[in-house]
Amino acid sequence: MKRKLAAAIGIAGMMASIAACGGEGDSGGSDKGGADAKELTVWLTVDAQNNWPDLVKAADAAVQKKHPGVKINHEYYGWPDKNAKLDAVLATDKAPDVVEMGNTEMLGYMVKGAFAPVDPAKFDSSSAWLDGLKASVTYDGKTYGVPYYAGGRVANWRKDVAASVGVKTPPKTYDELTAALDKIQKKQGDKYNAWYQPTRDWYAAMSFVYDAGGAIAKEEGGQWKATLSSPQSVKGLTDFKNVVDSYMHGDKTKDESDRYIVYGQGKSAMIFAAAWEGATAEDPKNDKTGDLKGNLENFVMPGPSGKNMPVFLGGSDLAVPVKSDAQALAAEWINAFAGSSGQKGLMAKGNLPNNKTDLATLKNDPATAVPATAAESNWFVPMAPGWGQVEKAQILQTMLQSIGTGKKSVEEAAKEADAAIDKVINTK
């Protein structure tokens, strides 16, 4: 999920408190706050409050059954203001014991020592955590959180538009996809977006990079180096540019924030987007054509490599602030909430699970087979110390806009992006 990391984390107060607390024990195995703590404070976002409060109650009940008399307090926050509140409280002695984080928000906090390390062995299915989610809670060889749930990306197109050029089934290969889109583009004309792909959508663009064997950055000898100008990454960026050149005839300076709205206006035949965007486009509030309901179809995005396109996994993690006085109990609550039974409940609510074992079961259900299959191949951002500080979205978006508008060549734009990333990527 695309969530903005707060610029400041109350560093001075936080670092002083870390020194006082030690911060080296593993939650779930540490004695700090032990299992005999009498009170627990859990911060979650309103997603849990609004969509699966029964799962929260079940986790509470499981912990209280094992620890009679324990008081569990819950506070719920919206995504826009959560981090500002967390930053403020981390500089005090009133830190929560469990906090929900967007997985792209974890790194900056882990680098600064805000979260206690945890022992993965204490949590259900940790050996099968999805690769992208596992990466989001791992820094410098330690684990600082537990994946909660995931959200992936899929291709979605209009069955009626595809059928109008004789295509009755979703494409299985990239060649089949581009052949269908070429026919659609020719029939609809050069003002139509056979594939509405916003140029500045770095989540989609980086999927092409990883599909080609490239990466945003790689680690060697303890140092990170940007690799967008590598031959493999350039191949992926070129594949992305070909999509924008061939099928995207809208404003090439836009990002993906209103993609579902544009899709709902009937100005495109296909999107590659977060799984919720197709359903949101066909909502009567957004469907300006009146034809989208029941006429949109998800499918697994094929990549130019011949394999399924690697997708960015958004989602949430659960972490234990290092200042918590109930770290062991917090770990128990997290496992009760996001462990085996919790994952089944989250899947029933339409979420992707945090592990490969449960994900495999969703592939057997036609209703969930596409997002589950798509999520099997995934990537995540570099877990480099400076990545939480760099304006990564701006650097990548600037590069992509330069490529998409033809202002710069792929090679030139990629080299400039590498230079900008390298300036800060190893900075703590």
mmCIF file of N, CA and C in Angstrom, residues 21-37 116-119 122-123 320-322 324-332:
data_model
loop_
_atom_site.group_PDB
_atom_site.id
_atom_site.type_symbol
_atom_site.label_atom_id
_atom_site.label_comp_id
_atom_site.label_asym_id
_atom_site.label_seq_id
_atom_site.Cartn_x
_atom_site.Cartn_y
_atom_site.Cartn_z
ATOM 1 N N CYS A 21 16.703 1.400 27.383
ATOM 2 C CA CYS A 21 16.009 0.116 27.364
ATOM 3 C C CYS A 21 16.904 -1.041 26.946
ATOM 4 N N GLY A 22 18.008 -0.731 26.299
ATOM 5 C CA GLY A 22 18.876 -1.805 25.790
ATOM 6 C C GLY A 22 18.494 -2.174 24.383
ATOM 7 N N GLY A 23 17.252 -2.602 24.177
ATOM 8 C CA GLY A 23 16.733 -2.845 22.838
ATOM 9 C C GLY A 23 17.333 -4.035 22.125
ATOM 10 N N GLU A 24 17.981 -4.953 22.823
ATOM 11 C CA GLU A 24 18.626 -6.069 22.141
ATOM 12 C C GLU A 24 17.891 -7.388 22.300
ATOM 13 N N GLY A 25 16.955 -7.476 23.252
ATOM 14 C CA GLY A 25 16.236 -8.735 23.431
ATOM 15 C C GLY A 25 15.220 -8.956 22.350
ATOM 16 N N ASP A 26 14.849 -10.216 22.117
ATOM 17 C CA ASP A 26 13.840 -10.537 21.126
ATOM 18 C C ASP A 26 12.478 -10.627 21.782
ATOM 19 N N SER A 27 11.492 -9.876 21.260
ATOM 20 C CA SER A 27 10.127 -10.035 21.724
ATOM 21 C C SER A 27 9.685 -11.449 21.415
ATOM 22 N N GLY A 28 8.921 -12.027 22.304
ATOM 23 C CA GLY A 28 8.522 -13.411 22.116
ATOM 24 C C GLY A 28 9.505 -14.341 22.797
ATOM 25 N N GLY A 29 10.641 -13.804 23.220
ATOM 26 C CA GLY A 29 11.586 -14.634 23.925
ATOM 27 C C GLY A 29 12.240 -13.841 25.032
ATOM 28 N N SER A 30 12.044 -12.523 25.031
ATOM 29 C CA SER A 30 12.664 -11.653 26.016
ATOM 30 C C SER A 30 11.870 -11.661 27.305
ATOM 31 N N ASP A 31 12.535 -11.311 28.386
ATOM 32 C CA ASP A 31 11.848 -11.233 29.671
ATOM 33 C C ASP A 31 11.294 -9.845 29.921
ATOM 34 N N LYS A 32 11.608 -8.886 29.044
ATOM 35 C CA LYS A 32 11.161 -7.530 29.301
ATOM 36 C C LYS A 32 9.645 -7.451 29.269
ATOM 37 N N GLY A 33 9.046 -7.030 30.330
ATOM 38 C CA GLY A 33 7.601 -6.925 30.384
ATOM 39 C C GLY A 33 6.956 -8.278 30.448
ATOM 40 N N GLY A 34 7.704 -9.327 30.263
ATOM 41 C CA GLY A 34 7.305 -10.721 30.299
ATOM 42 C C GLY A 34 5.847 -11.021 30.020
ATOM 43 N N ALA A 35 5.486 -12.240 30.229
ATOM 44 C CA ALA A 35 4.109 -12.661 30.034
ATOM 45 C C ALA A 35 3.256 -12.307 31.241
ATOM 46 N N ASP A 36 3.877 -11.724 32.279
ATOM 47 C CA ASP A 36 3.108 -11.390 33.474
ATOM 48 C C ASP A 36 2.628 -9.947 33.479
ATOM 49 N N ALA A 37 2.819 -9.238 32.372
ATOM 50 C CA ALA A 37 2.308 -7.862 32.284
ATOM 51 C C ALA A 37 0.794 -7.865 32.461
ATOM 52 N N ALA A 116 11.448 -3.294 18.730
ATOM 53 C CA ALA A 116 12.205 -4.389 19.333
ATOM 54 C C ALA A 116 12.334 -5.539 18.340
ATOM 55 N N PRO A 117 13.494 -6.202 18.297
ATOM 56 C CA PRO A 117 13.607 -7.390 17.435
ATOM 57 C C PRO A 117 12.715 -8.503 17.968
ATOM 58 N N VAL A 118 12.227 -9.334 17.075
ATOM 59 C CA VAL A 118 11.384 -10.460 17.459
ATOM 60 C C VAL A 118 12.010 -11.748 16.948
ATOM 61 N N ASP A 119 11.622 -12.841 17.556
ATOM 62 C CA ASP A 119 12.087 -14.166 17.148
ATOM 63 C C ASP A 119 11.048 -14.769 16.213
ATOM 64 N N LYS A 122 8.732 -17.792 16.965
ATOM 65 C CA LYS A 122 7.617 -17.692 17.907
ATOM 66 C C LYS A 122 6.280 -17.434 17.210
ATOM 67 N N PHE A 123 6.316 -17.267 15.878
ATOM 68 C CA PHE A 123 5.102 -16.864 15.159
ATOM 69 C C PHE A 123 4.713 -17.898 14.112
ATOM 70 N N VAL A 320 6.506 -4.235 17.671
ATOM 71 C CA VAL A 320 6.522 -3.964 19.112
ATOM 72 C C VAL A 320 7.522 -2.846 19.368
ATOM 73 N N PRO A 321 7.077 -1.662 19.758
ATOM 74 C CA PRO A 321 8.017 -0.582 20.061
ATOM 75 C C PRO A 321 9.024 -1.011 21.126
ATOM 76 N N VAL A 322 10.267 -0.596 20.955
ATOM 77 C CA VAL A 322 11.310 -0.989 21.880
ATOM 78 C C VAL A 322 11.047 -0.461 23.288
ATOM 79 N N SER A 324 8.183 -0.537 24.785
ATOM 80 C CA SER A 324 7.100 -1.278 25.424
ATOM 81 C C SER A 324 7.598 -2.002 26.673
ATOM 82 N N ASP A 325 6.792 -1.985 27.727
ATOM 83 C CA ASP A 325 7.106 -2.720 28.952
ATOM 84 C C ASP A 325 6.434 -4.092 28.974
ATOM 85 N N ALA A 326 5.821 -4.473 27.854
ATOM 86 C CA ALA A 326 5.117 -5.761 27.805
ATOM 87 C C ALA A 326 5.429 -6.474 26.490
ATOM 88 N N GLN A 327 6.706 -6.548 26.159
ATOM 89 C CA GLN A 327 7.092 -7.068 24.850
ATOM 90 C C GLN A 327 6.702 -8.529 24.638
ATOM 91 N N ALA A 328 6.871 -9.347 25.628
ATOM 92 C CA ALA A 328 6.539 -10.768 25.465
ATOM 93 C C ALA A 328 5.040 -10.959 25.293
ATOM 94 N N LEU A 329 4.251 -10.238 26.084
ATOM 95 C CA LEU A 329 2.796 -10.332 25.962
ATOM 96 C C LEU A 329 2.340 -9.756 24.621
ATOM 97 N N ALA A 330 3.014 -8.694 24.187
ATOM 98 C CA ALA A 330 2.689 -8.100 22.881
ATOM 99 C C ALA A 330 2.901 -9.121 21.768
ATOM 100 N N ALA A 331 3.984 -9.876 21.863
ATOM 101 C CA ALA A 331 4.252 -10.901 20.857
ATOM 102 C C ALA A 331 3.176 -11.974 20.865
ATOM 103 N N GLU A 332 2.702 -12.335 22.044
ATOM 104 C CA GLU A 332 1.619 -13.326 22.131
ATOM 105 C C GLU A 332 0.353 -12.800 21.462
#
